[in-house]
Amino acid sequence: QVQLVESGGGLVQPGGSLTLSCTTSTGTFDFRAIGWFRRGPEKEAEGLLCFSTALGGSNYADAAQGRFTISIDRAKNAVNLQMTGLKPEDSGTYYCATDSGAVHRKNCRPSLVPLFASQGQGTQVIVSS
């Protein structure tokens, strides 16, 4: 499995922006599906988006569409999540995850990101005035 470390969480005002980063020192993101999911207070894990080179792009859940963007920084072996227009309901712990399985690489369904084989410890985001 790949070890992942998230960073960049914090307190942000409603309407603000935040960029989260996910890095790994035990592998690469090549030939993998990569995604982000979150878990809010007393809520189930919610898949947000998924990127795969086999897919040729990214798939977004409704909660992320138009506001969140995933990007890959190969020089830093990092995956970033840019978030804009943040709302209080976006508060929670955000996790990156990756999986090398062929099904995940081909379909890259955001709803399945919480089931990916490798996940980080998460970084907390609080959206509040």
PDB file of C-alpha atoms in Angstrom:
ATOM      1  CA  GLN A   1       0.000   0.000   0.000  1.00  0.00           C
ATOM      2  CA  VAL A   2       0.946   3.595  -0.519  1.00  0.00           C
ATOM      3  CA  GLN A   3       1.322   5.850   2.516  1.00  0.00           C
ATOM      4  CA  LEU A   4      -0.412   9.194   2.090  1.00  0.00           C
ATOM      5  CA  VAL A   5      -0.156  12.416   4.087  1.00  0.00           C
ATOM      6  CA  GLU A   6      -2.655  15.243   3.752  1.00  0.00           C
ATOM      7  CA  SER A   7      -1.994  18.872   4.664  1.00  0.00           C
ATOM      8  CA  GLY A   8      -3.431  22.340   4.173  1.00  0.00           C
ATOM      9  CA  GLY A   9      -6.545  22.169   6.284  1.00  0.00           C
ATOM     10  CA  GLY A  10      -7.642  24.980   8.560  1.00  0.00           C
ATOM     11  CA  LEU A  11     -10.249  27.590   9.316  1.00  0.00           C
ATOM     12  CA  VAL A  12     -11.719  29.529   6.404  1.00  0.00           C
ATOM     13  CA  GLN A  13     -14.627  31.924   6.132  1.00  0.00           C
ATOM     14  CA  PRO A  14     -17.701  31.086   4.065  1.00  0.00           C
ATOM     15  CA  GLY A  15     -17.081  31.916   0.441  1.00  0.00           C
ATOM     16  CA  GLY A  16     -13.357  31.488   0.867  1.00  0.00           C
ATOM     17  CA  SER A  17     -10.885  29.164  -0.794  1.00  0.00           C
ATOM     18  CA  LEU A  18      -8.481  26.536   0.416  1.00  0.00           C
ATOM     19  CA  THR A  19      -6.018  24.154  -1.211  1.00  0.00           C
ATOM     20  CA  LEU A  20      -5.305  20.777   0.309  1.00  0.00           C
ATOM     21  CA  SER A  21      -2.288  18.704  -0.594  1.00  0.00           C
ATOM     22  CA  CYS A  22      -1.655  14.972  -0.489  1.00  0.00           C
ATOM     23  CA  THR A  23       1.851  13.600  -0.755  1.00  0.00           C
ATOM     24  CA  THR A  24       3.426  10.187  -0.686  1.00  0.00           C
ATOM     25  CA  SER A  25       6.957   9.081   0.031  1.00  0.00           C
ATOM     26  CA  THR A  26       6.366   5.387  -0.501  1.00  0.00           C
ATOM     27  CA  GLY A  27       5.317   5.291  -4.134  1.00  0.00           C
ATOM     28  CA  THR A  28       3.951   7.319  -6.976  1.00  0.00           C
ATOM     29  CA  PHE A  29       0.525   8.198  -8.263  1.00  0.00           C
ATOM     30  CA  ASP A  30       1.259   6.730 -11.671  1.00  0.00           C
ATOM     31  CA  PHE A  31      -1.122   4.030 -12.890  1.00  0.00           C
ATOM     32  CA  ARG A  32      -3.540   4.700 -10.053  1.00  0.00           C
ATOM     33  CA  ALA A  33      -6.924   6.168  -9.434  1.00  0.00           C
ATOM     34  CA  ILE A  34      -6.622   9.118  -7.065  1.00  0.00           C
ATOM     35  CA  GLY A  35      -9.393  10.837  -5.206  1.00  0.00           C
ATOM     36  CA  TRP A  36     -10.565  12.871  -2.269  1.00  0.00           C
ATOM     37  CA  PHE A  37     -13.375  12.186   0.144  1.00  0.00           C
ATOM     38  CA  ARG A  38     -14.539  13.819   3.338  1.00  0.00           C
ATOM     39  CA  ARG A  39     -16.282  12.929   6.531  1.00  0.00           C
ATOM     40  CA  GLY A  40     -18.322  15.598   8.282  1.00  0.00           C
ATOM     41  CA  PRO A  41     -19.432  15.587  11.919  1.00  0.00           C
ATOM     42  CA  GLU A  42     -21.782  12.634  12.416  1.00  0.00           C
ATOM     43  CA  LYS A  43     -21.838  12.003   8.670  1.00  0.00           C
ATOM     44  CA  GLU A  44     -20.801   9.106   6.493  1.00  0.00           C
ATOM     45  CA  ALA A  45     -17.816   9.337   4.200  1.00  0.00           C
ATOM     46  CA  GLU A  46     -18.640  11.283   1.049  1.00  0.00           C
ATOM     47  CA  GLY A  47     -16.609  10.799  -2.114  1.00  0.00           C
ATOM     48  CA  LEU A  48     -15.876  14.098  -3.856  1.00  0.00           C
ATOM     49  CA  LEU A  49     -13.838  13.460  -6.971  1.00  0.00           C
ATOM     50  CA  CYS A  50     -11.604  10.988  -8.702  1.00  0.00           C
ATOM     51  CA  PHE A  51      -8.776  11.329 -11.219  1.00  0.00           C
ATOM     52  CA  SER A  52      -7.288   8.617 -13.387  1.00  0.00           C
ATOM     53  CA  THR A  53      -5.018   8.765 -16.427  1.00  0.00           C
ATOM     54  CA  ALA A  54      -6.765   5.626 -17.701  1.00  0.00           C
ATOM     55  CA  LEU A  55     -10.017   7.568 -17.562  1.00  0.00           C
ATOM     56  CA  GLY A  56      -8.384  10.550 -19.198  1.00  0.00           C
ATOM     57  CA  GLY A  57      -9.617  13.034 -16.637  1.00  0.00           C
ATOM     58  CA  SER A  58     -11.675  13.451 -13.502  1.00  0.00           C
ATOM     59  CA  ASN A  59     -15.153  12.627 -12.288  1.00  0.00           C
ATOM     60  CA  TYR A  60     -16.874  14.872  -9.785  1.00  0.00           C
ATOM     61  CA  ALA A  61     -19.631  14.283  -7.289  1.00  0.00           C
ATOM     62  CA  ASP A  62     -22.423  16.865  -7.238  1.00  0.00           C
ATOM     63  CA  ALA A  63     -21.039  18.394  -4.025  1.00  0.00           C
ATOM     64  CA  ALA A  64     -17.719  19.101  -5.733  1.00  0.00           C
ATOM     65  CA  GLN A  65     -18.829  19.987  -9.250  1.00  0.00           C
ATOM     66  CA  GLY A  66     -17.945  23.547 -10.178  1.00  0.00           C
ATOM     67  CA  ARG A  67     -16.211  24.348  -6.881  1.00  0.00           C
ATOM     68  CA  PHE A  68     -13.495  21.738  -6.355  1.00  0.00           C
ATOM     69  CA  THR A  69     -10.641  20.820  -8.670  1.00  0.00           C
ATOM     70  CA  ILE A  70      -8.029  18.096  -8.428  1.00  0.00           C
ATOM     71  CA  SER A  71      -4.542  18.554  -9.840  1.00  0.00           C
ATOM     72  CA  ILE A  72      -1.408  16.446  -9.962  1.00  0.00           C
ATOM     73  CA  ASP A  73       2.035  17.880  -9.185  1.00  0.00           C
ATOM     74  CA  ARG A  74       4.381  15.180 -10.443  1.00  0.00           C
ATOM     75  CA  ALA A  75       7.514  17.115  -9.501  1.00  0.00           C
ATOM     76  CA  LYS A  76       6.415  17.035  -5.848  1.00  0.00           C
ATOM     77  CA  ASN A  77       4.632  13.664  -6.088  1.00  0.00           C
ATOM     78  CA  ALA A  78       1.550  15.402  -4.769  1.00  0.00           C
ATOM     79  CA  VAL A  79      -2.159  15.598  -5.458  1.00  0.00           C
ATOM     80  CA  ASN A  80      -3.868  18.880  -4.686  1.00  0.00           C
ATOM     81  CA  LEU A  81      -7.502  19.699  -4.035  1.00  0.00           C
ATOM     82  CA  GLN A  82      -8.420  23.297  -4.797  1.00  0.00           C
ATOM     83  CA  MET A  83     -11.647  24.341  -3.130  1.00  0.00           C
ATOM     84  CA  THR A  84     -13.512  27.581  -3.782  1.00  0.00           C
ATOM     85  CA  GLY A  85     -16.825  29.011  -2.645  1.00  0.00           C
ATOM     86  CA  LEU A  86     -16.637  27.095   0.604  1.00  0.00           C
ATOM     87  CA  LYS A  87     -19.770  26.677   2.691  1.00  0.00           C
ATOM     88  CA  PRO A  88     -20.228  25.717   6.354  1.00  0.00           C
ATOM     89  CA  GLU A  89     -21.530  22.322   5.225  1.00  0.00           C
ATOM     90  CA  ASP A  90     -18.141  21.673   3.623  1.00  0.00           C
ATOM     91  CA  SER A  91     -16.626  21.426   7.108  1.00  0.00           C
ATOM     92  CA  GLY A  92     -15.130  18.074   7.969  1.00  0.00           C
ATOM     93  CA  THR A  93     -12.044  15.926   7.702  1.00  0.00           C
ATOM     94  CA  TYR A  94     -10.713  15.550   4.179  1.00  0.00           C
ATOM     95  CA  TYR A  95      -8.863  12.469   3.020  1.00  0.00           C
ATOM     96  CA  CYS A  96      -6.993  11.575  -0.116  1.00  0.00           C
ATOM     97  CA  ALA A  97      -7.048   8.002  -1.324  1.00  0.00           C
ATOM     98  CA  THR A  98      -5.565   5.949  -4.109  1.00  0.00           C
ATOM     99  CA  ASP A  99      -6.049   2.520  -5.620  1.00  0.00           C
ATOM    100  CA  SER A 100      -4.245   0.624  -8.358  1.00  0.00           C
ATOM    101  CA  GLY A 101      -7.160  -1.676  -9.183  1.00  0.00           C
ATOM    102  CA  ALA A 102      -8.124  -1.793 -12.837  1.00  0.00           C
ATOM    103  CA  VAL A 103     -11.817  -1.202 -12.174  1.00  0.00           C
ATOM    104  CA  HIS A 104     -11.128   1.954 -10.167  1.00  0.00           C
ATOM    105  CA  ARG A 105      -8.627   3.254 -12.719  1.00  0.00           C
ATOM    106  CA  LYS A 106     -11.075   2.735 -15.559  1.00  0.00           C
ATOM    107  CA  ASN A 107     -14.288   3.992 -13.949  1.00  0.00           C
ATOM    108  CA  CYS A 108     -12.969   6.316 -11.218  1.00  0.00           C
ATOM    109  CA  ARG A 109     -16.305   6.741  -9.459  1.00  0.00           C
ATOM    110  CA  PRO A 110     -16.239   9.391  -6.708  1.00  0.00           C
ATOM    111  CA  SER A 111     -18.673   7.372  -4.587  1.00  0.00           C
ATOM    112  CA  LEU A 112     -16.115   4.570  -4.354  1.00  0.00           C
ATOM    113  CA  VAL A 113     -13.144   6.730  -3.323  1.00  0.00           C
ATOM    114  CA  PRO A 114     -13.779   6.043   0.404  1.00  0.00           C
ATOM    115  CA  LEU A 115     -13.172   2.361  -0.416  1.00  0.00           C
ATOM    116  CA  PHE A 116      -9.786   2.849  -2.072  1.00  0.00           C
ATOM    117  CA  ALA A 117      -7.028   0.675  -0.671  1.00  0.00           C
ATOM    118  CA  SER A 118      -4.674   3.432   0.518  1.00  0.00           C
ATOM    119  CA  GLN A 119      -5.908   6.433   2.520  1.00  0.00           C
ATOM    120  CA  GLY A 120      -4.264   9.154   4.529  1.00  0.00           C
ATOM    121  CA  GLN A 121      -5.020  10.273   8.077  1.00  0.00           C
ATOM    122  CA  GLY A 122      -6.952  13.312   6.929  1.00  0.00           C
ATOM    123  CA  THR A 123      -6.794  17.063   7.401  1.00  0.00           C
ATOM    124  CA  GLN A 124      -9.535  19.088   9.042  1.00  0.00           C
ATOM    125  CA  VAL A 125     -11.379  21.906   7.295  1.00  0.00           C
ATOM    126  CA  ILE A 126     -13.628  24.280   9.216  1.00  0.00           C
ATOM    127  CA  VAL A 127     -15.758  26.759   7.308  1.00  0.00           C
ATOM    128  CA  SER A 128     -17.083  29.347   9.710  1.00  0.00           C
ATOM    129  CA  SER A 129     -17.342  33.065  10.210  1.00  0.00           C
TER     130      SER A 129
END
